[in-house]
Amino acid sequence: KHSDDRIKYFSGTAIYKTTFELAQKPNDHSADKLYLDLGRVVAMAKIKVNGKYAGGVWTNPYRVDVTPFVKSGKNEIEVEVVNTWANRIIGDRKLPAEQRKLHISRGPNGNLHESGLLGPVKIVTGY
């Protein structure tokens, strides 16, 4: 939906980063686990918490147990999302041949595909 074609037709990897505060980490033997719930992702994502790989998702539910990786206090989350080539192919077909990044004769046409971290993203307990 973006007006900038470099973003609108982007295919590749996007990295989302944020921090959150955790008052107290659940103890390792607690039944309450903490999950990073990404909501919706198109097409797949890898999650790091405090610089450590916590897991990857490519199907619903898009959530990962982050209990072993969080700590009391400030935590950093990095979500690396990779989408498909569909939007790049659709965008390239609108360009003159010499400006295209991809040179293929077959592939998707028509409407752009949703892609990226669509959310909502939240930390949840249980499941």
Short mmCIF file of N, CA and C in Angstrom, two decimals:
data_model
loop_
_atom_site.label_atom_id
_atom_site.label_comp_id
_atom_site.label_asym_id
_atom_site.label_seq_id
_atom_site.Cartn_x
_atom_site.Cartn_y
_atom_site.Cartn_z
N LYS A 1 0.81 -1.20 0.00
CA LYS A 1 0.00 0.00 0.00
C LYS A 1 0.85 1.26 0.00
N HIS A 2 2.17 1.11 0.15
CA HIS A 2 3.05 2.27 0.24
C HIS A 2 3.15 2.98 -1.10
N SER A 3 3.29 4.29 -1.09
CA SER A 3 3.38 5.05 -2.33
C SER A 3 4.77 4.97 -2.98
N ASP A 4 5.80 4.65 -2.21
CA ASP A 4 7.16 4.53 -2.72
C ASP A 4 7.33 3.13 -3.32
N ASP A 5 7.55 3.06 -4.64
CA ASP A 5 7.66 1.76 -5.32
C ASP A 5 8.80 0.89 -4.79
N ARG A 6 9.86 1.51 -4.25
CA ARG A 6 10.96 0.71 -3.69
C ARG A 6 10.49 -0.09 -2.48
N ILE A 7 9.50 0.41 -1.78
CA ILE A 7 8.93 -0.29 -0.62
C ILE A 7 7.75 -1.15 -1.07
N LYS A 8 6.92 -0.58 -1.92
CA LYS A 8 5.71 -1.26 -2.38
C LYS A 8 6.02 -2.61 -3.03
N TYR A 9 7.10 -2.69 -3.81
CA TYR A 9 7.44 -3.91 -4.53
C TYR A 9 8.63 -4.65 -3.92
N PHE A 10 8.94 -4.35 -2.65
CA PHE A 10 10.09 -4.97 -2.00
C PHE A 10 9.88 -6.46 -1.78
N SER A 11 10.89 -7.22 -2.05
CA SER A 11 10.94 -8.63 -1.69
C SER A 11 12.31 -8.89 -1.09
N GLY A 12 12.31 -9.57 0.03
CA GLY A 12 13.57 -9.84 0.71
C GLY A 12 13.36 -9.95 2.20
N THR A 13 14.33 -9.43 2.96
CA THR A 13 14.32 -9.54 4.41
C THR A 13 14.16 -8.17 5.04
N ALA A 14 13.26 -8.08 6.00
CA ALA A 14 13.09 -6.87 6.81
C ALA A 14 13.37 -7.25 8.27
N ILE A 15 14.04 -6.38 8.98
CA ILE A 15 14.36 -6.64 10.39
C ILE A 15 13.65 -5.61 11.25
N TYR A 16 12.87 -6.12 12.18
CA TYR A 16 12.13 -5.29 13.13
C TYR A 16 12.79 -5.45 14.49
N LYS A 17 13.02 -4.33 15.20
CA LYS A 17 13.66 -4.39 16.51
C LYS A 17 12.87 -3.54 17.49
N THR A 18 12.83 -4.00 18.74
CA THR A 18 12.21 -3.24 19.81
C THR A 18 12.73 -3.73 21.14
N THR A 19 12.38 -3.02 22.18
CA THR A 19 12.73 -3.43 23.54
C THR A 19 11.47 -3.45 24.39
N PHE A 20 11.53 -4.19 25.48
CA PHE A 20 10.44 -4.19 26.45
C PHE A 20 11.01 -4.44 27.84
N GLU A 21 10.28 -4.01 28.83
CA GLU A 21 10.68 -4.20 30.23
C GLU A 21 9.88 -5.36 30.82
N LEU A 22 10.57 -6.21 31.55
CA LEU A 22 9.93 -7.32 32.24
C LEU A 22 10.20 -7.16 33.73
N ALA A 23 9.12 -7.00 34.51
CA ALA A 23 9.28 -6.76 35.94
C ALA A 23 9.99 -7.93 36.61
N GLN A 24 9.56 -9.14 36.29
CA GLN A 24 10.19 -10.32 36.90
C GLN A 24 10.06 -11.50 35.94
N LYS A 25 11.16 -12.16 35.70
CA LYS A 25 11.16 -13.35 34.85
C LYS A 25 10.54 -14.51 35.63
N PRO A 26 9.65 -15.29 34.97
CA PRO A 26 9.13 -16.49 35.64
C PRO A 26 10.28 -17.45 35.94
N ASN A 27 10.20 -18.17 37.06
CA ASN A 27 11.29 -19.10 37.35
C ASN A 27 11.22 -20.27 36.36
N ASP A 28 12.33 -20.93 36.17
CA ASP A 28 12.46 -21.97 35.14
C ASP A 28 11.52 -23.15 35.33
N HIS A 29 10.97 -23.33 36.52
CA HIS A 29 10.08 -24.46 36.78
C HIS A 29 8.62 -24.04 36.81
N SER A 30 8.36 -22.78 36.49
CA SER A 30 7.00 -22.25 36.51
C SER A 30 6.20 -22.81 35.33
N ALA A 31 4.91 -23.00 35.55
CA ALA A 31 4.02 -23.42 34.46
C ALA A 31 3.76 -22.26 33.51
N ASP A 32 3.96 -21.04 33.99
CA ASP A 32 3.73 -19.86 33.16
C ASP A 32 4.94 -19.61 32.28
N LYS A 33 4.75 -19.79 31.01
CA LYS A 33 5.81 -19.50 30.05
C LYS A 33 5.47 -18.20 29.35
N LEU A 34 6.48 -17.54 28.81
CA LEU A 34 6.28 -16.32 28.05
C LEU A 34 6.49 -16.62 26.57
N TYR A 35 5.55 -16.16 25.78
CA TYR A 35 5.62 -16.37 24.34
C TYR A 35 5.62 -15.03 23.63
N LEU A 36 6.41 -14.95 22.56
CA LEU A 36 6.32 -13.82 21.65
C LEU A 36 5.33 -14.24 20.58
N ASP A 37 4.19 -13.58 20.55
CA ASP A 37 3.13 -13.87 19.58
C ASP A 37 3.19 -12.78 18.52
N LEU A 38 3.51 -13.17 17.28
CA LEU A 38 3.69 -12.20 16.21
C LEU A 38 2.38 -11.83 15.50
N GLY A 39 1.28 -12.45 15.88
CA GLY A 39 0.03 -12.14 15.19
C GLY A 39 0.01 -12.82 13.83
N ARG A 40 0.29 -12.05 12.78
CA ARG A 40 0.39 -12.59 11.42
C ARG A 40 1.73 -12.22 10.82
N VAL A 41 2.30 -13.18 10.08
CA VAL A 41 3.57 -12.98 9.38
C VAL A 41 3.42 -13.54 7.98
N VAL A 42 3.93 -12.81 7.00
CA VAL A 42 3.98 -13.32 5.63
C VAL A 42 5.38 -13.05 5.11
N ALA A 43 6.27 -14.00 4.93
CA ALA A 43 6.02 -15.41 4.82
C ALA A 43 6.63 -16.19 5.97
N MET A 44 7.81 -15.81 6.48
CA MET A 44 8.38 -16.52 7.62
C MET A 44 9.25 -15.57 8.43
N ALA A 45 9.48 -15.96 9.71
CA ALA A 45 10.24 -15.08 10.59
C ALA A 45 11.17 -15.88 11.49
N LYS A 46 12.30 -15.24 11.85
CA LYS A 46 13.22 -15.77 12.85
C LYS A 46 13.27 -14.76 13.99
N ILE A 47 13.29 -15.25 15.22
CA ILE A 47 13.23 -14.39 16.39
C ILE A 47 14.51 -14.52 17.22
N LYS A 48 15.04 -13.38 17.62
CA LYS A 48 16.15 -13.33 18.57
C LYS A 48 15.69 -12.52 19.77
N VAL A 49 16.05 -12.99 20.95
CA VAL A 49 15.78 -12.26 22.18
C VAL A 49 17.12 -12.08 22.89
N ASN A 50 17.44 -10.84 23.17
CA ASN A 50 18.72 -10.51 23.82
C ASN A 50 19.90 -11.13 23.07
N GLY A 51 19.81 -11.09 21.74
CA GLY A 51 20.90 -11.56 20.89
C GLY A 51 20.97 -13.06 20.67
N LYS A 52 20.05 -13.82 21.26
CA LYS A 52 20.07 -15.28 21.12
C LYS A 52 18.89 -15.75 20.29
N TYR A 53 19.16 -16.69 19.39
CA TYR A 53 18.11 -17.24 18.53
C TYR A 53 17.09 -17.99 19.37
N ALA A 54 15.82 -17.58 19.26
CA ALA A 54 14.74 -18.19 20.05
C ALA A 54 13.87 -19.13 19.22
N GLY A 55 13.94 -19.03 17.90
CA GLY A 55 13.13 -19.91 17.05
C GLY A 55 12.64 -19.21 15.80
N GLY A 56 11.96 -20.00 14.98
CA GLY A 56 11.42 -19.48 13.73
C GLY A 56 9.99 -19.94 13.54
N VAL A 57 9.24 -19.18 12.73
CA VAL A 57 7.84 -19.51 12.45
C VAL A 57 7.55 -19.28 10.97
N TRP A 58 6.67 -20.13 10.43
CA TRP A 58 6.22 -19.97 9.05
C TRP A 58 4.76 -20.36 8.89
N THR A 59 4.14 -20.82 9.98
CA THR A 59 2.72 -21.17 9.96
C THR A 59 2.05 -20.65 11.23
N ASN A 60 0.74 -20.59 11.18
CA ASN A 60 -0.05 -20.17 12.32
C ASN A 60 -0.06 -21.29 13.36
N PRO A 61 0.06 -21.06 14.64
CA PRO A 61 0.19 -19.74 15.28
C PRO A 61 1.64 -19.25 15.21
N TYR A 62 1.80 -17.99 14.95
CA TYR A 62 3.13 -17.40 14.81
C TYR A 62 3.64 -16.98 16.19
N ARG A 63 3.99 -17.97 17.02
CA ARG A 63 4.47 -17.65 18.37
C ARG A 63 5.63 -18.57 18.74
N VAL A 64 6.51 -18.04 19.58
CA VAL A 64 7.71 -18.74 20.02
C VAL A 64 7.85 -18.59 21.53
N ASP A 65 8.21 -19.67 22.20
CA ASP A 65 8.48 -19.64 23.63
C ASP A 65 9.80 -18.89 23.84
N VAL A 66 9.72 -17.75 24.52
CA VAL A 66 10.91 -16.94 24.75
C VAL A 66 11.36 -16.97 26.21
N THR A 67 10.71 -17.81 27.02
CA THR A 67 11.01 -17.88 28.45
C THR A 67 12.51 -18.05 28.74
N PRO A 68 13.21 -18.96 28.05
CA PRO A 68 14.63 -19.15 28.38
C PRO A 68 15.51 -17.96 28.02
N PHE A 69 15.01 -17.04 27.20
CA PHE A 69 15.85 -15.97 26.66
C PHE A 69 15.61 -14.60 27.29
N VAL A 70 14.51 -14.44 28.01
CA VAL A 70 14.21 -13.16 28.62
C VAL A 70 14.86 -13.05 29.99
N LYS A 71 14.94 -11.83 30.48
CA LYS A 71 15.50 -11.57 31.80
C LYS A 71 14.67 -10.47 32.47
N SER A 72 14.76 -10.37 33.75
CA SER A 72 14.12 -9.25 34.44
C SER A 72 14.79 -7.97 33.98
N GLY A 73 13.99 -6.93 33.76
CA GLY A 73 14.54 -5.66 33.29
C GLY A 73 14.33 -5.50 31.79
N LYS A 74 15.27 -4.80 31.17
CA LYS A 74 15.16 -4.47 29.74
C LYS A 74 15.55 -5.68 28.87
N ASN A 75 14.72 -5.96 27.85
CA ASN A 75 14.95 -7.04 26.89
C ASN A 75 14.88 -6.49 25.49
N GLU A 76 15.69 -7.06 24.61
CA GLU A 76 15.69 -6.66 23.20
C GLU A 76 15.14 -7.80 22.35
N ILE A 77 14.26 -7.45 21.44
CA ILE A 77 13.69 -8.43 20.51
C ILE A 77 14.05 -8.01 19.09
N GLU A 78 14.44 -8.98 18.30
CA GLU A 78 14.69 -8.77 16.87
C GLU A 78 13.90 -9.82 16.11
N VAL A 79 13.10 -9.37 15.15
CA VAL A 79 12.31 -10.27 14.32
C VAL A 79 12.73 -10.04 12.87
N GLU A 80 13.26 -11.09 12.26
CA GLU A 80 13.71 -11.03 10.87
C GLU A 80 12.65 -11.72 10.02
N VAL A 81 12.02 -10.95 9.13
CA VAL A 81 10.93 -11.47 8.31
C VAL A 81 11.35 -11.51 6.85
N VAL A 82 11.12 -12.65 6.22
CA VAL A 82 11.42 -12.82 4.80
C VAL A 82 10.12 -13.04 4.06
N ASN A 83 9.92 -12.29 2.99
CA ASN A 83 8.72 -12.50 2.18
C ASN A 83 9.10 -13.17 0.85
N THR A 84 8.12 -13.39 0.02
CA THR A 84 8.36 -14.07 -1.26
C THR A 84 8.80 -13.07 -2.33
N TRP A 85 9.11 -13.58 -3.49
CA TRP A 85 9.52 -12.73 -4.62
C TRP A 85 8.32 -12.15 -5.37
N ALA A 86 7.12 -12.54 -5.02
CA ALA A 86 5.94 -12.17 -5.80
C ALA A 86 5.84 -10.67 -6.05
N ASN A 87 5.96 -9.85 -5.02
CA ASN A 87 5.79 -8.40 -5.20
C ASN A 87 6.89 -7.79 -6.06
N ARG A 88 8.11 -8.30 -5.93
CA ARG A 88 9.21 -7.81 -6.77
C ARG A 88 8.94 -8.14 -8.24
N ILE A 89 8.45 -9.34 -8.50
CA ILE A 89 8.14 -9.75 -9.87
C ILE A 89 7.03 -8.87 -10.45
N ILE A 90 5.99 -8.65 -9.67
CA ILE A 90 4.88 -7.80 -10.13
C ILE A 90 5.39 -6.39 -10.42
N GLY A 91 6.22 -5.84 -9.54
CA GLY A 91 6.76 -4.50 -9.74
C GLY A 91 7.67 -4.41 -10.95
N ASP A 92 8.52 -5.41 -11.14
CA ASP A 92 9.44 -5.41 -12.27
C ASP A 92 8.72 -5.45 -13.60
N ARG A 93 7.62 -6.12 -13.66
CA ARG A 93 6.87 -6.21 -14.92
C ARG A 93 6.34 -4.85 -15.37
N LYS A 94 6.29 -3.89 -14.48
CA LYS A 94 5.82 -2.54 -14.81
C LYS A 94 6.96 -1.64 -15.29
N LEU A 95 8.19 -2.12 -15.19
CA LEU A 95 9.37 -1.32 -15.56
C LEU A 95 9.86 -1.67 -16.96
N PRO A 96 10.56 -0.73 -17.60
CA PRO A 96 11.25 -1.07 -18.85
C PRO A 96 12.28 -2.17 -18.58
N ALA A 97 12.54 -3.02 -19.53
CA ALA A 97 13.41 -4.18 -19.36
C ALA A 97 14.77 -3.83 -18.74
N GLU A 98 15.35 -2.70 -19.15
CA GLU A 98 16.69 -2.33 -18.65
C GLU A 98 16.69 -1.90 -17.18
N GLN A 99 15.53 -1.62 -16.59
CA GLN A 99 15.45 -1.20 -15.19
C GLN A 99 15.04 -2.33 -14.25
N ARG A 100 14.72 -3.48 -14.80
CA ARG A 100 14.23 -4.59 -13.98
C ARG A 100 15.36 -5.24 -13.19
N LYS A 101 15.04 -5.66 -11.98
CA LYS A 101 15.99 -6.40 -11.14
C LYS A 101 15.92 -7.89 -11.44
N LEU A 102 14.76 -8.36 -11.89
CA LEU A 102 14.55 -9.76 -12.24
C LEU A 102 14.19 -9.86 -13.71
N HIS A 103 14.67 -10.88 -14.36
CA HIS A 103 14.34 -11.09 -15.77
C HIS A 103 13.78 -12.50 -15.92
N ILE A 104 12.48 -12.60 -15.74
CA ILE A 104 11.81 -13.89 -15.85
C ILE A 104 10.61 -13.73 -16.76
N SER A 105 10.24 -14.81 -17.39
CA SER A 105 9.12 -14.74 -18.33
C SER A 105 7.79 -15.17 -17.72
N ARG A 106 7.84 -15.89 -16.59
CA ARG A 106 6.60 -16.35 -15.96
C ARG A 106 6.63 -16.00 -14.48
N GLY A 107 5.46 -15.86 -13.91
CA GLY A 107 5.38 -15.56 -12.49
C GLY A 107 4.08 -14.85 -12.18
N PRO A 108 3.95 -14.34 -10.97
CA PRO A 108 2.69 -13.72 -10.55
C PRO A 108 2.41 -12.43 -11.30
N ASN A 109 1.15 -12.19 -11.51
CA ASN A 109 0.65 -10.94 -12.08
C ASN A 109 -0.43 -10.42 -11.16
N GLY A 110 -0.87 -9.21 -11.38
CA GLY A 110 -2.05 -8.72 -10.68
C GLY A 110 -1.76 -8.05 -9.36
N ASN A 111 -2.56 -8.39 -8.37
CA ASN A 111 -2.52 -7.71 -7.09
C ASN A 111 -1.30 -8.09 -6.27
N LEU A 112 -0.80 -7.11 -5.52
CA LEU A 112 0.33 -7.36 -4.63
C LEU A 112 -0.11 -8.26 -3.48
N HIS A 113 0.85 -9.00 -2.95
CA HIS A 113 0.60 -9.90 -1.84
C HIS A 113 0.89 -9.18 -0.53
N GLU A 114 0.11 -9.47 0.51
CA GLU A 114 0.46 -8.96 1.82
C GLU A 114 1.81 -9.56 2.20
N SER A 115 2.63 -8.77 2.89
CA SER A 115 3.92 -9.30 3.30
C SER A 115 4.44 -8.55 4.51
N GLY A 116 5.33 -9.21 5.24
CA GLY A 116 5.96 -8.59 6.39
C GLY A 116 5.37 -9.04 7.71
N LEU A 117 5.66 -8.25 8.71
CA LEU A 117 5.17 -8.49 10.06
C LEU A 117 3.87 -7.70 10.21
N LEU A 118 2.73 -8.41 10.15
CA LEU A 118 1.44 -7.76 10.12
C LEU A 118 0.82 -7.61 11.52
N GLY A 119 1.30 -8.42 12.47
CA GLY A 119 0.90 -8.28 13.86
C GLY A 119 -0.54 -8.67 14.15
N PRO A 120 -1.02 -8.26 15.33
CA PRO A 120 -0.33 -7.48 16.34
C PRO A 120 0.70 -8.32 17.09
N VAL A 121 1.80 -7.70 17.50
CA VAL A 121 2.87 -8.38 18.22
C VAL A 121 2.68 -8.14 19.71
N LYS A 122 2.78 -9.22 20.49
CA LYS A 122 2.63 -9.08 21.94
C LYS A 122 3.33 -10.22 22.67
N ILE A 123 3.63 -9.97 23.92
CA ILE A 123 4.15 -11.00 24.83
C ILE A 123 2.95 -11.55 25.58
N VAL A 124 2.80 -12.87 25.56
CA VAL A 124 1.66 -13.49 26.23
C VAL A 124 2.14 -14.63 27.12
N THR A 125 1.31 -15.03 28.08
CA THR A 125 1.64 -16.16 28.94
C THR A 125 0.69 -17.28 28.63
N GLY A 126 1.04 -18.48 29.09
CA GLY A 126 0.14 -19.63 28.93
C GLY A 126 0.34 -20.34 27.61
N TYR A 127 -0.73 -20.80 27.05
CA TYR A 127 -0.82 -21.61 25.82
C TYR A 127 -0.50 -23.01 26.18
#
